[in-house]
XYZ file of C-alpha atoms in Angstrom:
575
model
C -25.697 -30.478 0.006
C -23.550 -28.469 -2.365
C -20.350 -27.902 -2.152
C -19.349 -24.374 -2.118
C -16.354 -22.888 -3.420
C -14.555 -21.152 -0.841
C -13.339 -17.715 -1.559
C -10.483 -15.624 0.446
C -10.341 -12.062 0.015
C -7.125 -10.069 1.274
C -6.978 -6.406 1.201
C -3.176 -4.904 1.323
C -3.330 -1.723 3.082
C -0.198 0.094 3.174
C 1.993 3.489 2.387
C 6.038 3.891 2.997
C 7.324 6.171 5.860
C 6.670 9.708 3.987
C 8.021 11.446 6.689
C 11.391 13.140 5.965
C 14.082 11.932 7.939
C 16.020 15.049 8.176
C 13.171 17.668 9.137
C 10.465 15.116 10.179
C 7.974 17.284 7.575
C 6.039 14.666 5.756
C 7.210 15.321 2.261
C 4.227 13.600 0.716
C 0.088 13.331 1.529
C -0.877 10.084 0.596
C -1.191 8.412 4.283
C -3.914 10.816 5.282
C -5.763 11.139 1.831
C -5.497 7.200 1.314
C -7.208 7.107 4.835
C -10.377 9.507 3.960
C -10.341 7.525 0.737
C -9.719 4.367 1.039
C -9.223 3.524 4.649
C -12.794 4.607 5.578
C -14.573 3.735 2.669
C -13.194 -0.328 2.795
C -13.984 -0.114 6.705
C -17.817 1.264 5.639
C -17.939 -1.673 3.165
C -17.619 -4.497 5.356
C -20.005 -2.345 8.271
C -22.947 -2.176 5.560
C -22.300 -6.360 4.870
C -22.355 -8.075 8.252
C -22.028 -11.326 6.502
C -19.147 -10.494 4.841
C -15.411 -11.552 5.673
C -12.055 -11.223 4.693
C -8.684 -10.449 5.597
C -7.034 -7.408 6.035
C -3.696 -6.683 6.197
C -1.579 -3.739 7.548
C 2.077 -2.438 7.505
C 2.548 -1.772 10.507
C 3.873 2.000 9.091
C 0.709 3.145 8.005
C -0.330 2.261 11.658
C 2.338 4.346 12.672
C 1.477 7.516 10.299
C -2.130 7.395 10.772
C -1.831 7.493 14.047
C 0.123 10.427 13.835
C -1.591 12.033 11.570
C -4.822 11.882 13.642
C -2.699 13.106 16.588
C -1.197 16.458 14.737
C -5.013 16.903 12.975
C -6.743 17.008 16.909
C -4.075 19.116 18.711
C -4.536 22.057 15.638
C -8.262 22.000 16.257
C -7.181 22.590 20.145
C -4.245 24.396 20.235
C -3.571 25.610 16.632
C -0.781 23.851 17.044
C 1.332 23.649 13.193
C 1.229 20.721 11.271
C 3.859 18.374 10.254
C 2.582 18.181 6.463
C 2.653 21.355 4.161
C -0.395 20.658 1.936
C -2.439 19.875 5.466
C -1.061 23.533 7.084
C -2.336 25.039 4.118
C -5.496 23.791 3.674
C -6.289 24.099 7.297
C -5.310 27.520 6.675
C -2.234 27.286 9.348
C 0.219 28.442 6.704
C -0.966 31.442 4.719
C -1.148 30.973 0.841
C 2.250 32.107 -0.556
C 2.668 35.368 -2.441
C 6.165 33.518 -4.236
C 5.265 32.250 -7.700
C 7.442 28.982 -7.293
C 5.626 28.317 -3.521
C 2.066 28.849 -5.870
C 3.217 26.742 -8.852
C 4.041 23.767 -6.045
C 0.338 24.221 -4.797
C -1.015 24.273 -8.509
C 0.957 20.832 -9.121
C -0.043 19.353 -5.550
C -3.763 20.036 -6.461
C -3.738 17.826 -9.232
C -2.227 14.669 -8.134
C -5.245 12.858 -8.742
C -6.827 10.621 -11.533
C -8.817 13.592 -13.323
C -11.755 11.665 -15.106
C -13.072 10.419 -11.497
C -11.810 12.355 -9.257
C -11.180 16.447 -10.922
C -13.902 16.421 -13.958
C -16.905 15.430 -12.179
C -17.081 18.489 -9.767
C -17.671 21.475 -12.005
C -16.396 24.219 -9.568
C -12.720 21.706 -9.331
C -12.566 21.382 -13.154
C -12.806 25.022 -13.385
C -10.492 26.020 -10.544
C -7.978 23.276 -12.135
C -8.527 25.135 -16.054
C -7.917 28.572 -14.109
C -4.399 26.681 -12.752
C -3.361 25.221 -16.051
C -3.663 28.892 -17.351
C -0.740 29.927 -15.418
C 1.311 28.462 -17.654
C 2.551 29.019 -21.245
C 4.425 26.635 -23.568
C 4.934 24.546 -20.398
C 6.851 27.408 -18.568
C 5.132 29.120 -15.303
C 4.042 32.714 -15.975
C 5.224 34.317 -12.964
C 3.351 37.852 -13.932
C 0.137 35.894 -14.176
C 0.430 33.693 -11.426
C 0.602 36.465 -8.915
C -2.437 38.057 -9.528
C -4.525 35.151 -8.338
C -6.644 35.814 -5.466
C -5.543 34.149 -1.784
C -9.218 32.728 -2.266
C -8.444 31.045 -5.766
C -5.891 28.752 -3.560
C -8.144 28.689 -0.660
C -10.600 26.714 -3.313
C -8.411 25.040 -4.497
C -7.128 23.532 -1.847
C -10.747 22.994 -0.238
C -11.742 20.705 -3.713
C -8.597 19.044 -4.045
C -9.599 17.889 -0.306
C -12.751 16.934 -1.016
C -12.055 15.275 -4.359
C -10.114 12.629 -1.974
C -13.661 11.867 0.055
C -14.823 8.616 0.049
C -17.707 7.741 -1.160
C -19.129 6.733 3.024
C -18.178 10.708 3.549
C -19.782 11.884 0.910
C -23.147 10.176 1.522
C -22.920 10.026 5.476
C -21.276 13.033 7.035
C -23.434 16.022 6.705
C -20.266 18.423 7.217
C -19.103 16.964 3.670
C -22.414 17.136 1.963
C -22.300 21.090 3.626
C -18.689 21.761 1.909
C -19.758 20.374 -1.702
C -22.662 22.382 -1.545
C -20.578 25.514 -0.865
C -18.963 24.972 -4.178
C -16.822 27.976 -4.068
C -15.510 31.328 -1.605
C -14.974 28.553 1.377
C -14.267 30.683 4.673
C -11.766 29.835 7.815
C -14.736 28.215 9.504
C -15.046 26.193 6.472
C -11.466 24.547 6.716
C -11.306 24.346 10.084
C -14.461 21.968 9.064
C -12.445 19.983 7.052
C -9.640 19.319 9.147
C -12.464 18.278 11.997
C -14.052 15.783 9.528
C -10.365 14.174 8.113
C -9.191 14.104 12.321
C -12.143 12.259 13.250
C -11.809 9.780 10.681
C -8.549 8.906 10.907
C -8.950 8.711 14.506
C -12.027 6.231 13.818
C -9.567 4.593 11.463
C -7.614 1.595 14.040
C -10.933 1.112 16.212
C -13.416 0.231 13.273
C -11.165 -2.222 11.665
C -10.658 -3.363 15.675
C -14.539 -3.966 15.843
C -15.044 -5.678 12.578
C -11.784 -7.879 13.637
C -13.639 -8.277 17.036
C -17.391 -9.345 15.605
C -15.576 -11.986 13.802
C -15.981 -10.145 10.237
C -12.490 -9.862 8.990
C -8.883 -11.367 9.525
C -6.283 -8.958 10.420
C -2.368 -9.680 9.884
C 0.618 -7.776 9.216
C 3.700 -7.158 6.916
C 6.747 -6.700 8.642
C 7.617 -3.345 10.088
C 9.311 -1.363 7.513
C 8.227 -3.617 4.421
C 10.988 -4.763 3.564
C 11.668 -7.225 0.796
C 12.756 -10.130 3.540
C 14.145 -12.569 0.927
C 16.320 -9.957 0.068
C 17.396 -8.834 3.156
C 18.117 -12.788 3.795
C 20.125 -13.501 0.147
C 20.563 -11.773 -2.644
C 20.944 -15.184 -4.197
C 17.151 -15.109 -3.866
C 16.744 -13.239 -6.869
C 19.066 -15.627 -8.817
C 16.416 -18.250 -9.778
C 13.828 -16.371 -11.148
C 16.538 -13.569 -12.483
C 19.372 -15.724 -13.756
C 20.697 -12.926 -16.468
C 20.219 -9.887 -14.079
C 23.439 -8.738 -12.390
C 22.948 -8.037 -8.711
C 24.118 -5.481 -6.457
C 28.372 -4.867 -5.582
C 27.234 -5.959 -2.072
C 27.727 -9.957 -1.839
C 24.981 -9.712 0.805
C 23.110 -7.434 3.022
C 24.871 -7.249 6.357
C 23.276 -8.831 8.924
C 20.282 -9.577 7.034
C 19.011 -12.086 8.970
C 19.181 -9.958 12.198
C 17.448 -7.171 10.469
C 14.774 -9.434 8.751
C 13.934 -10.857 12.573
C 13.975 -6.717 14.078
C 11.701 -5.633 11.241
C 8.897 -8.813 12.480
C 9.526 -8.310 16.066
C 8.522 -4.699 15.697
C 5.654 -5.279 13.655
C 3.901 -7.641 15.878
C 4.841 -5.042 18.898
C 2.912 -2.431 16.348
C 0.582 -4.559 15.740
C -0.609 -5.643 19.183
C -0.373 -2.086 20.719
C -2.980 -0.914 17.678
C -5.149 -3.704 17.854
C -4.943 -5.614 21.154
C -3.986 -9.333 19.866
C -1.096 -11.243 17.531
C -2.118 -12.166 14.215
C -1.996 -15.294 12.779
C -0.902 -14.327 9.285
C 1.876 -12.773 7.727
C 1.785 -10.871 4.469
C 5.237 -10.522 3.638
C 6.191 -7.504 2.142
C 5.009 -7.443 -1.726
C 4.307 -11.628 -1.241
C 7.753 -12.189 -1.544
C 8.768 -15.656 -0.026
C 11.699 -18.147 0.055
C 12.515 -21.351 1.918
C 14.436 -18.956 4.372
C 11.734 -16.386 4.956
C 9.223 -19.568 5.578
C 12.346 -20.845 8.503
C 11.845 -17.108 10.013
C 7.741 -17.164 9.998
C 8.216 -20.692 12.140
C 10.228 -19.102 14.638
C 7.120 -16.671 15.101
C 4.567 -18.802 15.060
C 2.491 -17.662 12.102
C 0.053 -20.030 10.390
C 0.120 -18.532 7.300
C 1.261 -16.666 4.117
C 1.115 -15.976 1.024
C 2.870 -15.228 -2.534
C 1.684 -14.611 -6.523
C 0.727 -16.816 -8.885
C 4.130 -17.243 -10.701
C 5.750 -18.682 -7.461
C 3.376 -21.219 -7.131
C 3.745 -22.519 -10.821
C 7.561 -22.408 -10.792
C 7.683 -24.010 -7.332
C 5.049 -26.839 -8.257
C 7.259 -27.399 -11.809
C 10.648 -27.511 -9.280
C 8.920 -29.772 -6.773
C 7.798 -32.079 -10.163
C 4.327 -31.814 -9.235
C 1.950 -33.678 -11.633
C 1.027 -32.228 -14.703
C -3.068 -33.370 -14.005
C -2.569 -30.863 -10.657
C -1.526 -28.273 -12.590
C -3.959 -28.180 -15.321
C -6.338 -25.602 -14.792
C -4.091 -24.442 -11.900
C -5.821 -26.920 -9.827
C -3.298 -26.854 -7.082
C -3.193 -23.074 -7.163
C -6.869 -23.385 -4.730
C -5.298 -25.863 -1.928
C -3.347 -24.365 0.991
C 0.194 -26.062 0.353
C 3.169 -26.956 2.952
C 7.316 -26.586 2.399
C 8.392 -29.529 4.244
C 10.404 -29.161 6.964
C 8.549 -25.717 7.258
C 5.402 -25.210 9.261
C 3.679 -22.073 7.627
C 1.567 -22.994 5.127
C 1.220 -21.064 2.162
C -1.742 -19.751 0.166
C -1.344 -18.354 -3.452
C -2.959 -15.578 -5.147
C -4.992 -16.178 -8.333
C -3.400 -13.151 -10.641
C -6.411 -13.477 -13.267
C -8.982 -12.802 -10.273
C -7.061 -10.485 -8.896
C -6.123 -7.797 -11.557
C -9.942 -8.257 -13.083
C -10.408 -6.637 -10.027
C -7.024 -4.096 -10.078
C -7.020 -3.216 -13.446
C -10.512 -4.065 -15.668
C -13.238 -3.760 -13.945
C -13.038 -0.218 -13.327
C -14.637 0.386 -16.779
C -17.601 -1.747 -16.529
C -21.006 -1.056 -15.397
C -20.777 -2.618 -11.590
C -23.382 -5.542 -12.477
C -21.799 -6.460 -15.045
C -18.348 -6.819 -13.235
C -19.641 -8.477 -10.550
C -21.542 -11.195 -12.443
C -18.404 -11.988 -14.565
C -16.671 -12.001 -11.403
C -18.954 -14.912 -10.057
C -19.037 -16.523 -13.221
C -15.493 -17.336 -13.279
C -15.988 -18.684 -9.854
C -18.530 -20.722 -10.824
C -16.303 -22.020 -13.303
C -13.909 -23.118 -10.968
C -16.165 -24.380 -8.249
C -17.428 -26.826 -10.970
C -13.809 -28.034 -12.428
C -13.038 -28.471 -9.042
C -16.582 -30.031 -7.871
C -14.975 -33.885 -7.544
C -12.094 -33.178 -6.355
C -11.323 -33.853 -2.666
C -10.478 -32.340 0.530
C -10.865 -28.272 0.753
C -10.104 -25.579 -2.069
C -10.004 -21.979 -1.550
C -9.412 -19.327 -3.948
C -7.532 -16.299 -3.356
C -7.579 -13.317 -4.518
C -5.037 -10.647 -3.193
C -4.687 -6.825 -4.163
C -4.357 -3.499 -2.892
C -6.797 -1.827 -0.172
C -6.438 1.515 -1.673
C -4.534 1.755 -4.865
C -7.171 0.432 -7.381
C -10.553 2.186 -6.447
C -9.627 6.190 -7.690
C -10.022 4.862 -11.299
C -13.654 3.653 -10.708
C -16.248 5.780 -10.833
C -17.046 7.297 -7.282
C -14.121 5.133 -5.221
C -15.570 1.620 -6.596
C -18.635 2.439 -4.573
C -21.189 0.921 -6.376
C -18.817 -2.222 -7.450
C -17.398 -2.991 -4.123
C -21.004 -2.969 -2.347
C -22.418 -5.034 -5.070
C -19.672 -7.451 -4.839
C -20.098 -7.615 -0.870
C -23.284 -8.209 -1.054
C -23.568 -10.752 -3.867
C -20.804 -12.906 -3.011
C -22.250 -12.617 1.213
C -25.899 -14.037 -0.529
C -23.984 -16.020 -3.193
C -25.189 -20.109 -2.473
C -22.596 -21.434 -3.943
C -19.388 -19.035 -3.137
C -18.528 -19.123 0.518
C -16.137 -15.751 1.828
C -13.725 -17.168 4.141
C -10.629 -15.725 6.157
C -7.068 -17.692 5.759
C -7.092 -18.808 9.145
C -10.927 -20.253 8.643
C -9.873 -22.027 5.659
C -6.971 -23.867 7.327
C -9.029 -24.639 9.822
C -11.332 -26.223 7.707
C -8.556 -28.647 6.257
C -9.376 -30.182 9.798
C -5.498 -31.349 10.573
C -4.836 -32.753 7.055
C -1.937 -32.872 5.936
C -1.375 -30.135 3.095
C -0.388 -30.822 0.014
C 3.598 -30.224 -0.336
C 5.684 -28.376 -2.290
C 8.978 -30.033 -1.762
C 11.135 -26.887 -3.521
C 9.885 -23.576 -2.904
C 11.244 -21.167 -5.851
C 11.895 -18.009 -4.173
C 10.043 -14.489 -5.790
C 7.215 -12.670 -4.933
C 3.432 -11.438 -6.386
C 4.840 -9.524 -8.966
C 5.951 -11.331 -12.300
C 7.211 -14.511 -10.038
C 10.841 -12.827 -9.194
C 12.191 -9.886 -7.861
C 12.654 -7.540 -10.743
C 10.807 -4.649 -9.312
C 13.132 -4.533 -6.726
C 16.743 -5.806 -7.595
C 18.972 -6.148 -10.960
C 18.366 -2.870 -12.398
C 21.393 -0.532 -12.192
C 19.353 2.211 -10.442
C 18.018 -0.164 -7.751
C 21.277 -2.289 -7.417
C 23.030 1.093 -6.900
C 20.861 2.019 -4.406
C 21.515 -1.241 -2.451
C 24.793 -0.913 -2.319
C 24.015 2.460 -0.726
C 21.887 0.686 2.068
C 24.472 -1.877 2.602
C 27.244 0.835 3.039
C 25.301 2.764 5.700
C 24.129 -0.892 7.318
C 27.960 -1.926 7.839
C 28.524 1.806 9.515
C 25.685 1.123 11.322
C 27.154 -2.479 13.004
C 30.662 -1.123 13.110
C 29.248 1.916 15.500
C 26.603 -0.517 17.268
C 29.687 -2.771 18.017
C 31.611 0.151 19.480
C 29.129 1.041 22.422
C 29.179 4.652 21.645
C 26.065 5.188 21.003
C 23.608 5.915 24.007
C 20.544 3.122 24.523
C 17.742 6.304 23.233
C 20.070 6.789 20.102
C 20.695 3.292 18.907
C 17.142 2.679 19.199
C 17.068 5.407 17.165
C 19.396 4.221 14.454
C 18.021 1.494 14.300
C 14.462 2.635 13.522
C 15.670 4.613 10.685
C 17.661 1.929 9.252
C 14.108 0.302 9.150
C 12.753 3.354 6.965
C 16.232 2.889 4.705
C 15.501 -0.800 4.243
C 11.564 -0.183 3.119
C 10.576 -1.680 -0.274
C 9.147 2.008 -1.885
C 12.331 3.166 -2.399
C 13.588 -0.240 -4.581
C 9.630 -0.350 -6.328
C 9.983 3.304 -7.769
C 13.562 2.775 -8.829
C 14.018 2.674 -13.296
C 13.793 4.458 -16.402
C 10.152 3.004 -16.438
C 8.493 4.735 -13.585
C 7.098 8.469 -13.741
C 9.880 11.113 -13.385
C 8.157 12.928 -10.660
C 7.364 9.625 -8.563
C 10.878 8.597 -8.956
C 11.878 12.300 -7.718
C 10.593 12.306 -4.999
C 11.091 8.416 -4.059
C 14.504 8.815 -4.580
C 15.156 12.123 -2.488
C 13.485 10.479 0.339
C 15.115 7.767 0.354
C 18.591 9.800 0.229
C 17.879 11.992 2.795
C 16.949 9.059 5.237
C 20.033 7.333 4.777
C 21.637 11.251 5.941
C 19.674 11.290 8.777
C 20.759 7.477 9.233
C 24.539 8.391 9.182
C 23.542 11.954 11.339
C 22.179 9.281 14.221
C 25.339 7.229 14.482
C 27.548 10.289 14.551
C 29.328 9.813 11.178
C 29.414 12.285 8.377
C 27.306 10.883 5.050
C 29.063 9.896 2.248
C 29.023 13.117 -0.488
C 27.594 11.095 -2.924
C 24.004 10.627 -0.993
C 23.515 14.256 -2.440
C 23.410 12.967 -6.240
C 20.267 11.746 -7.618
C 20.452 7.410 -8.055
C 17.403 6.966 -10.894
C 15.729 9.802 -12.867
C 12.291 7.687 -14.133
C 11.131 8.947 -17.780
C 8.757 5.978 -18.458
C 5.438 6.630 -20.472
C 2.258 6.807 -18.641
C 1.742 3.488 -16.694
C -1.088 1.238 -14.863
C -2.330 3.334 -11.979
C 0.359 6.120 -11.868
C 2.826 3.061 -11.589
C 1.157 2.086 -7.789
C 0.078 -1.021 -9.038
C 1.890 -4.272 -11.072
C -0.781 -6.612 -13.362
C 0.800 -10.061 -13.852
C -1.762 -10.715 -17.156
């Protein structure tokens, strides 16, 4: 018989803790758009392909927000209770539109975060309302005159399509109340958003229990990142950045305080997330952004987990540490083997960045066919360099849940169904989950790395994250407010409610976002509001152990400026 060439798919769902820590008013929308995006649409995918499988993974944050969410959506439909997200209040209609030229310019700007060829030009009615917008405006500068003359309805529509711009494609074409609210195309009524709000309520309630069933039918592989995603490395040594960033100067801070306490709270919470949203313990571990060392490996073990994974550029510049042979690298042969880090017990699997980012970042141009055949041709490629070679290879390929599919035509509908279904029928690919391909390694012993070079899926290292002045200032920030923290824990002040409190938000402080967005490079607006969010946590950090926040928390750390970047700067490509 053949030999197939095993193939592991791993979706990365996840979004940082949006809600402000000082007023609890989620500052921005993207949990609860994501999730009528993204969410639903990936969970509709793997429904309409029984055959199927891969692994999904989940911060256990999002859990946390779409939960919520769905919570604050169902008790407005009963009670009219107010919402803890402006743009939602709004378009529910629970807030009335604003009469204040400012409050209407926010709702203008809010309406357009979106990628406009996919997701504003193709509905007519929201191209036009969005043209009417950009007409407020002259030589860049809000007319104020102007602006207040538009109609309470123009916002009402506005609203209404910016809403349903963020549909998934499984919305669109299953849920008649959608189909009803496109074909209204303008003058949308009360009864009309309270429509809306039903639809997004029920499916981020449906959210958690479809994933649940596909986990349950023995379709996909669910695992988690720990709690807060942080960058657990990191949080370990700083020295972890020094391989792969020899140059870069790190932060003031010689370490993170307590790190490895911290890195053990944030898993500990995430499996107790984890388990009370889907009912078991995962076997697999995404860390946060794939970053690994030796270290982070010693913590997994002490949990349990089978498995992990990193990028691409770990895996060469641990093989080329642990003097692996050049004939296993050529052709990245190695790169498709689950591999071992003596004395550790998690093995490790290892993302193929060509795969992945044809996927990310190219093939949202090309005609879905087309895609998907060049997809399977480069598997077949590999399936036949590797066809004498023994023991078990898998491939892996490793991206984003959500962040990729707005820049394909209609949510990478017509690519990601094509794809399910010609890999599921595919007689020489073979989908499998991590924890089916280690099983199929039947107790061999992996192949071992004997040095593991410590870095993550992005470029190898931990660039995106540390080294820069903006990010290593804002470190130094975190490590301030974390030695407050353990000087007030130590004291016993604090009642049991409170320091479980603290030490919740000191999970939010320690959260990768804030570090990602962080640099001259990113958009100015991201980096805006990344950066006031991330202030204003560490406040309410310093408000929750009784201590008065430094002044300088009030001063902007990084101001962003970059040119336009891969998908609004959401997403890294490694090619």
């Amino acid at each position: 018989m053949e030999k197939k060439i095993k193939l592991a798919l791993c979706w990365h769902m996840h979004q940082p803790h949006y809600r402000d820590g000082l007023d609890d008013i989620y500052r921005l929308p993207w949990v609860y758009l994501h999730a009528i995006k993204d969410y639903a649409d990936m969970a509709a995918h793997l429904e309409a392909c029984p055959q199927a499988r891969v692994v999904v993974n989940f911060a256990p944050v999002l859990l946390e927000q779409i939960s919520d969410y769905a919570g604050q959506m169902r008790a407005f439909l009963a009670e009219g209770a107010i919402m803890r997200d402006p743009l939602l209040n709004l378009v529910a209609g629970a807030s009335p539109v604003p009469a204040e030229p400012e409050a209407r310019a926010e709702i203008i700007r809010a309406c357009q975060r979106a990628y406009a060829p996919t997701m504003i030009d193709r509905y007519a009615p929201f191209r036009t309302l969005v043209d009417i917008a950009r007409e407020q405006y002259s030589a860049g500068e809000l007319d104020t005159v102007r602006v207040s003359y538009l109609s309470r309805q123009f916002f009402v529509d506005l609203l209404v399509w910016y809403h349903l711009s963020w549909m998934g494609a499984s919305l669109r074409q299953k849920d008649f109340r959608v189909t009803r609210l496109l074909a209204r195309k303008n003058n949308y009524t009360a009864v009309d958003q309270q429509l809306l709000v039903e639809v997004m309520a029920d499916t981020l309630e449906g959210i958690i229990p479809r994933y649940r069933a596909l986990q349950q039918r023995g379709q996909i592989e669910l695992s988690l990142t720990p709690y807060g995603h942080p960058i657990v490395p990191l949080l370990l040594d700083f020295a972890a950045m020094q391989p792969s960033q020899p140059a870069a100067p790190p932060p003031q801070s010689p370490a993170y305080p307590g790190g490895e306490a911290r890195a053990r709270w944030h898993v500990e919470r995430g499996l107790e997330v984890f388990e009370q949203h889907f009912g078991h313990r995962p076997k697999g571990v995404w860390l946060s952004e794939g970053g690994v060392s030796s270290a982070a490996l010693g913590l997994l073990d002490e949990f349990g987990f089978d498995w992990t994974a990193s990028g691409e550029g770990v895996w060469r510049a641990s093989c080329e540490l642990s003097r692996i042979s050049p004939q296993d690298l050529e052709h990245k042969k190695l790169l498709y083997r689950p591999l071992s880090h003596p004395p550790r017990h998690c093995a490790l699997f290892f993302r193929d960045d060509g795969l992945s980012d044809l996927i990310g970042f190219h093939y949202k141009s090309w005609r879905a066919e087309d895609a998907v055949n060049d997809f399977c041709h480069h598997l077949e490629n590999i399936r036949q360099f590797l066809r004498d070679e023994p023991g078990e290879q898998v491939v892996t390929v490793i991206l984003d849940g959500e962040n990729a599919w707005e820049y394909y035509p209609d949510n990478a509908y017509a690519f990601l169904s094509t794809l399910y279904r010609r890999l599921a029928e595919h007689p020489r690919i073979e989908l499998v989950t991590f924890s089916e391909a280690l099983a199929a390694c039947g107790g061999q012993a992996l192949r071992e790395l004997s040095q593991l070079r410590a870095g993550s899926w992005v470029y190898g290292s931990f660039s995106t994250w540390i080294g820069d002045k903006d990010k290593n200032d804002a470190w130094d920030l975190l490590a301030e407010a974390k030695t407050c923290y353990d000087r007030v824990m130590e004291s016993g002040l604090l009642s049991q409610e409170k320091s479980a409190k603290a030490a919740e938000q000191l999970a939010i402080c320690e959260g990768s976002d804030w570090f990602w967005w962080f640099g001259d490079y990113n958009p100015a607006d991201s980096v805006r509001d990344f950066d006031q969010l991330f202030r204003r946590h560490l406040i309410r950090l310093y408000q929750l152990l009784e201590k008065i926040p430094p002044q300088k928390l009030k001063n902007p750390l990084s101001h962003g400026g970059g040119g336009p970047s891969d998908n609004a700067g959401t997403m890294r490509r490694n090619g």
